[in-house]
Amino acid sequence: MAGDGIQLGLSEAERHTDTSQRDREFELLDLRWDLLPGVFAPHNSRSTAAYTSWLPIPAGGTVLEMGCGAGVTAVYAALRGARAVVAADIAAAAVENTRVNAARHGVSDRVRAVRSDMFAEIGPEERFDLIFWNSSAIPAPESFVYTRDIEWSLFDRDYASHRAYLREAPRRLTEGGRLFLGFNTNGDVERLHRLCAEAGLRAVEARSMTTTYNDGATTTRFMLLELLPADSGG
């Protein structure tokens, strides 16, 4: 199973970096976007548009997107009324791509893109009304070596980034703030729920969809999960 996941992820990495199939611009959510080389192509997967449209963006509030990629979700949050958005990514090209798209859509004053390994470069005093990560769901072994930036958007070595997100994100919420995770069945769903429990959280499915690709050979369920305190009701 793990080996199958790695191969699927590597195939996805090739698909998202194949220059013969990539345009410098794409359309998503009825808007045009720029796409820089080496950045995950969000129009090649249904998840970005789905999660972005499903998220309850707080009007006049603050948003943190972890793993911003081309910046679609972060920029769209600003366009939908968020007062301030921080967009973080470990890949320099993704950070620059987000800045380009923020400028393209006139929200550079409200979208701050930062290069950060999870919360490392997010100010310890910063708090957000909504935090979201469309996570790198495919688990990779501890021995896995990242060779391309695109692989950070697909693989999580020993689920270290998931652990960091589940541990740190709740501390970065405002009172009444909401925490979301985009996850899919190419990842280890049971392991995710165990990690949530270890962090004192529970994952509640807010929305989901199932899609097929690779000529129908692969079926994946994409889930928008709200992460709540384990002892909360509802």
PDB file of C-alpha atoms in Angstrom:
ATOM      1  CA  MET A   1       0.000   0.000   0.000  1.00  0.00           C
ATOM      2  CA  ALA A   2       2.750   2.458   0.982  1.00  0.00           C
ATOM      3  CA  GLY A   3       4.694   1.649  -2.165  1.00  0.00           C
ATOM      4  CA  ASP A   4       1.575   2.163  -4.268  1.00  0.00           C
ATOM      5  CA  GLY A   5       1.086   5.562  -2.642  1.00  0.00           C
ATOM      6  CA  ILE A   6       4.649   6.612  -3.382  1.00  0.00           C
ATOM      7  CA  GLN A   7       4.322   5.584  -7.020  1.00  0.00           C
ATOM      8  CA  LEU A   8       1.017   7.411  -7.333  1.00  0.00           C
ATOM      9  CA  GLY A   9       2.578  10.525  -5.829  1.00  0.00           C
ATOM     10  CA  LEU A  10       5.579  10.382  -8.131  1.00  0.00           C
ATOM     11  CA  SER A  11       3.248  10.030 -11.111  1.00  0.00           C
ATOM     12  CA  GLU A  12       1.318  13.070  -9.885  1.00  0.00           C
ATOM     13  CA  ALA A  13       4.569  14.999  -9.522  1.00  0.00           C
ATOM     14  CA  GLU A  14       5.410  14.229 -13.140  1.00  0.00           C
ATOM     15  CA  ARG A  15       1.935  15.247 -14.277  1.00  0.00           C
ATOM     16  CA  HIS A  16       2.132  18.575 -12.468  1.00  0.00           C
ATOM     17  CA  THR A  17       5.611  19.413 -13.786  1.00  0.00           C
ATOM     18  CA  ASP A  18       5.290  18.150 -17.362  1.00  0.00           C
ATOM     19  CA  THR A  19       5.998  21.328 -19.332  1.00  0.00           C
ATOM     20  CA  SER A  20       4.258  19.919 -22.405  1.00  0.00           C
ATOM     21  CA  GLN A  21       0.983  19.906 -20.448  1.00  0.00           C
ATOM     22  CA  ARG A  22       1.426  23.128 -18.481  1.00  0.00           C
ATOM     23  CA  ASP A  23       0.254  26.596 -19.383  1.00  0.00           C
ATOM     24  CA  ARG A  24       1.576  29.763 -17.789  1.00  0.00           C
ATOM     25  CA  GLU A  25      -2.027  30.748 -17.117  1.00  0.00           C
ATOM     26  CA  PHE A  26      -5.101  28.775 -16.126  1.00  0.00           C
ATOM     27  CA  GLU A  27      -8.728  29.355 -15.217  1.00  0.00           C
ATOM     28  CA  LEU A  28     -10.229  28.312 -11.907  1.00  0.00           C
ATOM     29  CA  LEU A  29     -13.234  29.573  -9.945  1.00  0.00           C
ATOM     30  CA  ASP A  30     -14.143  31.805 -12.911  1.00  0.00           C
ATOM     31  CA  LEU A  31     -10.844  33.696 -12.621  1.00  0.00           C
ATOM     32  CA  ARG A  32      -7.545  33.662 -14.502  1.00  0.00           C
ATOM     33  CA  TRP A  33      -4.345  32.778 -12.640  1.00  0.00           C
ATOM     34  CA  ASP A  34      -0.610  32.701 -13.285  1.00  0.00           C
ATOM     35  CA  LEU A  35       1.343  29.463 -12.823  1.00  0.00           C
ATOM     36  CA  LEU A  36       5.107  29.487 -12.329  1.00  0.00           C
ATOM     37  CA  PRO A  37       7.388  26.538 -13.182  1.00  0.00           C
ATOM     38  CA  GLY A  38       7.650  23.857 -10.515  1.00  0.00           C
ATOM     39  CA  VAL A  39       4.470  24.852  -8.668  1.00  0.00           C
ATOM     40  CA  PHE A  40       1.565  22.435  -8.165  1.00  0.00           C
ATOM     41  CA  ALA A  41      -0.975  23.030 -10.953  1.00  0.00           C
ATOM     42  CA  PRO A  42      -4.282  23.462  -9.085  1.00  0.00           C
ATOM     43  CA  HIS A  43      -6.431  23.167 -12.198  1.00  0.00           C
ATOM     44  CA  ASN A  44      -5.124  19.615 -12.689  1.00  0.00           C
ATOM     45  CA  SER A  45      -6.882  18.516  -9.506  1.00  0.00           C
ATOM     46  CA  ARG A  46     -10.449  19.164  -8.416  1.00  0.00           C
ATOM     47  CA  SER A  47      -9.467  19.568  -4.777  1.00  0.00           C
ATOM     48  CA  THR A  48      -8.263  23.183  -4.849  1.00  0.00           C
ATOM     49  CA  ALA A  49     -11.457  24.587  -6.340  1.00  0.00           C
ATOM     50  CA  ALA A  50     -13.615  22.436  -4.073  1.00  0.00           C
ATOM     51  CA  TYR A  51     -11.875  23.283  -0.813  1.00  0.00           C
ATOM     52  CA  THR A  52     -11.621  26.955  -1.723  1.00  0.00           C
ATOM     53  CA  SER A  53     -15.336  27.218  -2.440  1.00  0.00           C
ATOM     54  CA  TRP A  54     -16.289  25.186   0.650  1.00  0.00           C
ATOM     55  CA  LEU A  55     -14.265  27.111   3.226  1.00  0.00           C
ATOM     56  CA  PRO A  56     -16.320  29.505   5.400  1.00  0.00           C
ATOM     57  CA  ILE A  57     -14.120  32.552   4.846  1.00  0.00           C
ATOM     58  CA  PRO A  58     -14.701  35.018   7.703  1.00  0.00           C
ATOM     59  CA  ALA A  59     -15.708  38.404   6.285  1.00  0.00           C
ATOM     60  CA  GLY A  60     -13.412  40.998   7.801  1.00  0.00           C
ATOM     61  CA  GLY A  61     -11.406  38.253   9.504  1.00  0.00           C
ATOM     62  CA  THR A  62      -7.915  36.819   9.293  1.00  0.00           C
ATOM     63  CA  VAL A  63      -6.891  33.667   7.418  1.00  0.00           C
ATOM     64  CA  LEU A  64      -3.771  31.502   7.352  1.00  0.00           C
ATOM     65  CA  GLU A  65      -3.287  29.090   4.475  1.00  0.00           C
ATOM     66  CA  MET A  66      -0.547  26.554   4.979  1.00  0.00           C
ATOM     67  CA  GLY A  67       0.945  25.160   1.768  1.00  0.00           C
ATOM     68  CA  CYS A  68      -0.372  27.940  -0.452  1.00  0.00           C
ATOM     69  CA  GLY A  69       1.028  26.702  -3.779  1.00  0.00           C
ATOM     70  CA  ALA A  70      -0.044  29.048  -6.570  1.00  0.00           C
ATOM     71  CA  GLY A  71      -2.032  31.101  -4.069  1.00  0.00           C
ATOM     72  CA  VAL A  72      -5.536  30.385  -5.321  1.00  0.00           C
ATOM     73  CA  THR A  73      -7.134  29.784  -1.925  1.00  0.00           C
ATOM     74  CA  ALA A  74      -5.311  32.648  -0.203  1.00  0.00           C
ATOM     75  CA  VAL A  75      -6.101  35.184  -2.916  1.00  0.00           C
ATOM     76  CA  TYR A  76      -9.690  33.991  -3.210  1.00  0.00           C
ATOM     77  CA  ALA A  77     -10.116  34.394   0.548  1.00  0.00           C
ATOM     78  CA  ALA A  78      -9.070  38.032   0.235  1.00  0.00           C
ATOM     79  CA  LEU A  79     -11.434  38.525  -2.696  1.00  0.00           C
ATOM     80  CA  ARG A  80     -14.245  37.042  -0.585  1.00  0.00           C
ATOM     81  CA  GLY A  81     -13.733  39.573   2.175  1.00  0.00           C
ATOM     82  CA  ALA A  82     -10.958  38.397   4.477  1.00  0.00           C
ATOM     83  CA  ARG A  83      -9.226  41.428   5.980  1.00  0.00           C
ATOM     84  CA  ALA A  84      -5.760  39.861   6.094  1.00  0.00           C
ATOM     85  CA  VAL A  85      -4.394  36.591   4.721  1.00  0.00           C
ATOM     86  CA  VAL A  86      -1.056  34.931   5.412  1.00  0.00           C
ATOM     87  CA  ALA A  87      -0.039  32.379   2.769  1.00  0.00           C
ATOM     88  CA  ALA A  88       2.827  30.075   3.745  1.00  0.00           C
ATOM     89  CA  ASP A  89       4.751  27.502   1.736  1.00  0.00           C
ATOM     90  CA  ILE A  90       8.093  25.750   2.085  1.00  0.00           C
ATOM     91  CA  ALA A  91       8.832  26.238  -1.639  1.00  0.00           C
ATOM     92  CA  ALA A  92      10.186  29.602  -2.800  1.00  0.00           C
ATOM     93  CA  ALA A  93       8.494  29.276  -6.204  1.00  0.00           C
ATOM     94  CA  ALA A  94       5.099  28.824  -4.553  1.00  0.00           C
ATOM     95  CA  VAL A  95       5.602  31.917  -2.408  1.00  0.00           C
ATOM     96  CA  GLU A  96       6.500  33.967  -5.483  1.00  0.00           C
ATOM     97  CA  ASN A  97       3.547  32.505  -7.406  1.00  0.00           C
ATOM     98  CA  THR A  98       1.196  33.585  -4.628  1.00  0.00           C
ATOM     99  CA  ARG A  99       2.618  37.106  -4.711  1.00  0.00           C
ATOM    100  CA  VAL A 100       2.152  37.243  -8.478  1.00  0.00           C
ATOM    101  CA  ASN A 101      -1.484  36.160  -8.232  1.00  0.00           C
ATOM    102  CA  ALA A 102      -2.192  38.515  -5.337  1.00  0.00           C
ATOM    103  CA  ALA A 103      -0.911  41.379  -7.495  1.00  0.00           C
ATOM    104  CA  ARG A 104      -2.872  40.153 -10.498  1.00  0.00           C
ATOM    105  CA  HIS A 105      -6.117  40.294  -8.521  1.00  0.00           C
ATOM    106  CA  GLY A 106      -5.378  43.513  -6.663  1.00  0.00           C
ATOM    107  CA  VAL A 107      -5.108  42.109  -3.143  1.00  0.00           C
ATOM    108  CA  SER A 108      -1.381  42.436  -2.447  1.00  0.00           C
ATOM    109  CA  ASP A 109      -2.234  44.743   0.449  1.00  0.00           C
ATOM    110  CA  ARG A 110      -4.178  41.934   2.126  1.00  0.00           C
ATOM    111  CA  VAL A 111      -2.181  38.819   1.198  1.00  0.00           C
ATOM    112  CA  ARG A 112       1.258  38.291   2.747  1.00  0.00           C
ATOM    113  CA  ALA A 113       3.155  35.335   1.296  1.00  0.00           C
ATOM    114  CA  VAL A 114       5.964  33.885   3.409  1.00  0.00           C
ATOM    115  CA  ARG A 115       8.386  31.028   2.945  1.00  0.00           C
ATOM    116  CA  SER A 116       7.961  28.814   5.967  1.00  0.00           C
ATOM    117  CA  ASP A 117       8.312  25.186   6.991  1.00  0.00           C
ATOM    118  CA  MET A 118       4.887  24.904   8.605  1.00  0.00           C
ATOM    119  CA  PHE A 119       4.715  27.537  11.393  1.00  0.00           C
ATOM    120  CA  ALA A 120       8.454  28.250  11.644  1.00  0.00           C
ATOM    121  CA  GLU A 121       8.232  31.743  10.114  1.00  0.00           C
ATOM    122  CA  ILE A 122       4.753  32.646  11.366  1.00  0.00           C
ATOM    123  CA  GLY A 123       4.996  35.168  14.188  1.00  0.00           C
ATOM    124  CA  PRO A 124       4.304  33.506  17.554  1.00  0.00           C
ATOM    125  CA  GLU A 125       1.872  36.275  18.427  1.00  0.00           C
ATOM    126  CA  GLU A 126      -0.163  36.000  15.215  1.00  0.00           C
ATOM    127  CA  ARG A 127      -3.685  34.629  15.539  1.00  0.00           C
ATOM    128  CA  PHE A 128      -6.189  33.734  12.834  1.00  0.00           C
ATOM    129  CA  ASP A 129      -9.941  33.352  12.515  1.00  0.00           C
ATOM    130  CA  LEU A 130      -9.489  30.503  10.029  1.00  0.00           C
ATOM    131  CA  ILE A 131      -6.528  28.219   9.364  1.00  0.00           C
ATOM    132  CA  PHE A 132      -6.477  25.781   6.447  1.00  0.00           C
ATOM    133  CA  TRP A 133      -4.051  23.307   4.915  1.00  0.00           C
ATOM    134  CA  ASN A 134      -4.727  21.215   1.819  1.00  0.00           C
ATOM    135  CA  SER A 135      -2.304  18.689   3.178  1.00  0.00           C
ATOM    136  CA  SER A 136       0.401  16.565   1.607  1.00  0.00           C
ATOM    137  CA  ALA A 137      -1.625  13.452   2.270  1.00  0.00           C
ATOM    138  CA  ILE A 138       0.605  10.676   0.913  1.00  0.00           C
ATOM    139  CA  PRO A 139       2.723   9.220   3.744  1.00  0.00           C
ATOM    140  CA  ALA A 140       6.389   8.744   2.918  1.00  0.00           C
ATOM    141  CA  PRO A 141       8.873   6.709   4.973  1.00  0.00           C
ATOM    142  CA  GLU A 142      11.481   8.404   7.146  1.00  0.00           C
ATOM    143  CA  SER A 143      14.097   7.529   4.521  1.00  0.00           C
ATOM    144  CA  PHE A 144      12.271   9.458   1.775  1.00  0.00           C
ATOM    145  CA  VAL A 145      14.346  12.224   0.170  1.00  0.00           C
ATOM    146  CA  TYR A 146      12.592  15.200  -1.432  1.00  0.00           C
ATOM    147  CA  THR A 147      14.219  15.887  -4.803  1.00  0.00           C
ATOM    148  CA  ARG A 148      11.786  18.488  -6.215  1.00  0.00           C
ATOM    149  CA  ASP A 149       9.753  21.233  -4.585  1.00  0.00           C
ATOM    150  CA  ILE A 150       6.560  19.769  -6.062  1.00  0.00           C
ATOM    151  CA  GLU A 151       7.028  16.683  -3.872  1.00  0.00           C
ATOM    152  CA  TRP A 152       6.433  18.753  -0.723  1.00  0.00           C
ATOM    153  CA  SER A 153       2.855  19.281  -1.898  1.00  0.00           C
ATOM    154  CA  LEU A 154       2.251  15.532  -2.273  1.00  0.00           C
ATOM    155  CA  PHE A 155       4.294  13.658   0.339  1.00  0.00           C
ATOM    156  CA  ASP A 156       4.700  14.001   4.098  1.00  0.00           C
ATOM    157  CA  ARG A 157       7.693  12.137   5.472  1.00  0.00           C
ATOM    158  CA  ASP A 158       6.571  10.092   8.502  1.00  0.00           C
ATOM    159  CA  TYR A 159       3.594  12.505   8.711  1.00  0.00           C
ATOM    160  CA  ALA A 160       5.859  14.999  10.501  1.00  0.00           C
ATOM    161  CA  SER A 161       4.093  17.992   8.951  1.00  0.00           C
ATOM    162  CA  HIS A 162       0.685  16.634   9.944  1.00  0.00           C
ATOM    163  CA  ARG A 163       1.910  16.253  13.515  1.00  0.00           C
ATOM    164  CA  ALA A 164       3.200  19.830  13.490  1.00  0.00           C
ATOM    165  CA  TYR A 165      -0.065  21.157  12.082  1.00  0.00           C
ATOM    166  CA  LEU A 166      -2.231  19.296  14.593  1.00  0.00           C
ATOM    167  CA  ARG A 167       0.007  20.377  17.460  1.00  0.00           C
ATOM    168  CA  GLU A 168       0.543  24.024  16.563  1.00  0.00           C
ATOM    169  CA  ALA A 169      -2.475  25.219  14.575  1.00  0.00           C
ATOM    170  CA  PRO A 170      -4.988  25.166  17.465  1.00  0.00           C
ATOM    171  CA  ARG A 171      -2.708  27.537  19.399  1.00  0.00           C
ATOM    172  CA  ARG A 172      -2.804  30.022  16.524  1.00  0.00           C
ATOM    173  CA  LEU A 173      -6.575  30.447  16.445  1.00  0.00           C
ATOM    174  CA  THR A 174      -8.452  33.445  17.740  1.00  0.00           C
ATOM    175  CA  GLU A 175     -11.201  32.788  20.253  1.00  0.00           C
ATOM    176  CA  GLY A 176     -13.907  31.160  18.167  1.00  0.00           C
ATOM    177  CA  GLY A 177     -11.493  30.577  15.270  1.00  0.00           C
ATOM    178  CA  ARG A 178     -11.907  27.519  13.051  1.00  0.00           C
ATOM    179  CA  LEU A 179      -9.355  24.964  11.907  1.00  0.00           C
ATOM    180  CA  PHE A 180      -9.634  22.964   8.680  1.00  0.00           C
ATOM    181  CA  LEU A 181      -7.651  20.289   6.879  1.00  0.00           C
ATOM    182  CA  GLY A 182      -8.034  19.128   3.299  1.00  0.00           C
ATOM    183  CA  PHE A 183      -7.280  15.397   3.155  1.00  0.00           C
ATOM    184  CA  ASN A 184      -7.858  12.553   0.722  1.00  0.00           C
ATOM    185  CA  THR A 185      -7.905   8.792   0.526  1.00  0.00           C
ATOM    186  CA  ASN A 186      -4.484   8.619  -1.113  1.00  0.00           C
ATOM    187  CA  GLY A 187      -3.361   9.314   2.438  1.00  0.00           C
ATOM    188  CA  ASP A 188      -3.657   7.173   5.555  1.00  0.00           C
ATOM    189  CA  VAL A 189      -7.043   8.149   6.979  1.00  0.00           C
ATOM    190  CA  GLU A 190      -6.809   5.866  10.024  1.00  0.00           C
ATOM    191  CA  ARG A 191      -3.377   7.220  10.890  1.00  0.00           C
ATOM    192  CA  LEU A 192      -4.642  10.774  10.585  1.00  0.00           C
ATOM    193  CA  HIS A 193      -7.435  10.079  13.061  1.00  0.00           C
ATOM    194  CA  ARG A 194      -4.920   8.539  15.485  1.00  0.00           C
ATOM    195  CA  LEU A 195      -2.724  11.626  15.222  1.00  0.00           C
ATOM    196  CA  CYS A 196      -5.744  13.840  15.813  1.00  0.00           C
ATOM    197  CA  ALA A 197      -6.591  11.899  18.971  1.00  0.00           C
ATOM    198  CA  GLU A 198      -2.997  12.197  20.188  1.00  0.00           C
ATOM    199  CA  ALA A 199      -3.257  15.969  19.704  1.00  0.00           C
ATOM    200  CA  GLY A 200      -6.553  16.159  21.584  1.00  0.00           C
ATOM    201  CA  LEU A 201      -8.565  16.759  18.423  1.00  0.00           C
ATOM    202  CA  ARG A 202     -11.235  15.049  16.386  1.00  0.00           C
ATOM    203  CA  ALA A 203     -11.776  15.402  12.648  1.00  0.00           C
ATOM    204  CA  VAL A 204     -15.325  16.083  11.506  1.00  0.00           C
ATOM    205  CA  GLU A 205     -16.123  15.854   7.808  1.00  0.00           C
ATOM    206  CA  ALA A 206     -17.618  19.127   6.597  1.00  0.00           C
ATOM    207  CA  ARG A 207     -17.789  18.351   2.861  1.00  0.00           C
ATOM    208  CA  SER A 208     -16.451  15.697   0.521  1.00  0.00           C
ATOM    209  CA  MET A 209     -16.406  14.558  -3.077  1.00  0.00           C
ATOM    210  CA  THR A 210     -15.157  11.536  -4.987  1.00  0.00           C
ATOM    211  CA  THR A 211     -13.321  11.801  -8.276  1.00  0.00           C
ATOM    212  CA  THR A 212     -11.654   9.411 -10.719  1.00  0.00           C
ATOM    213  CA  TYR A 213      -8.584  10.007 -12.833  1.00  0.00           C
ATOM    214  CA  ASN A 214      -5.858   8.086 -14.656  1.00  0.00           C
ATOM    215  CA  ASP A 215      -8.506   6.999 -17.178  1.00  0.00           C
ATOM    216  CA  GLY A 216     -10.776   5.839 -14.394  1.00  0.00           C
ATOM    217  CA  ALA A 217      -8.168   3.589 -12.817  1.00  0.00           C
ATOM    218  CA  THR A 218      -7.893   5.632  -9.621  1.00  0.00           C
ATOM    219  CA  THR A 219     -10.701   6.816  -7.369  1.00  0.00           C
ATOM    220  CA  THR A 220      -9.969   9.371  -4.675  1.00  0.00           C
ATOM    221  CA  ARG A 221     -12.217  10.868  -2.031  1.00  0.00           C
ATOM    222  CA  PHE A 222     -11.379  14.443  -1.070  1.00  0.00           C
ATOM    223  CA  MET A 223     -12.548  15.569   2.363  1.00  0.00           C
ATOM    224  CA  LEU A 224     -12.676  18.965   4.008  1.00  0.00           C
ATOM    225  CA  LEU A 225     -12.242  18.156   7.692  1.00  0.00           C
ATOM    226  CA  GLU A 226     -12.900  20.546  10.538  1.00  0.00           C
ATOM    227  CA  LEU A 227     -10.586  19.874  13.466  1.00  0.00           C
ATOM    228  CA  LEU A 228     -12.303  20.342  16.809  1.00  0.00           C
ATOM    229  CA  PRO A 229     -11.270  19.757  20.426  1.00  0.00           C
ATOM    230  CA  ALA A 230     -11.829  16.098  21.227  1.00  0.00           C
ATOM    231  CA  ASP A 231     -13.969  16.987  24.218  1.00  0.00           C
ATOM    232  CA  SER A 232     -16.241  19.382  22.323  1.00  0.00           C
ATOM    233  CA  GLY A 233     -19.845  18.454  21.616  1.00  0.00           C
ATOM    234  CA  GLY A 234     -21.651  18.379  18.272  1.00  0.00           C
TER     235      GLY A 234
END
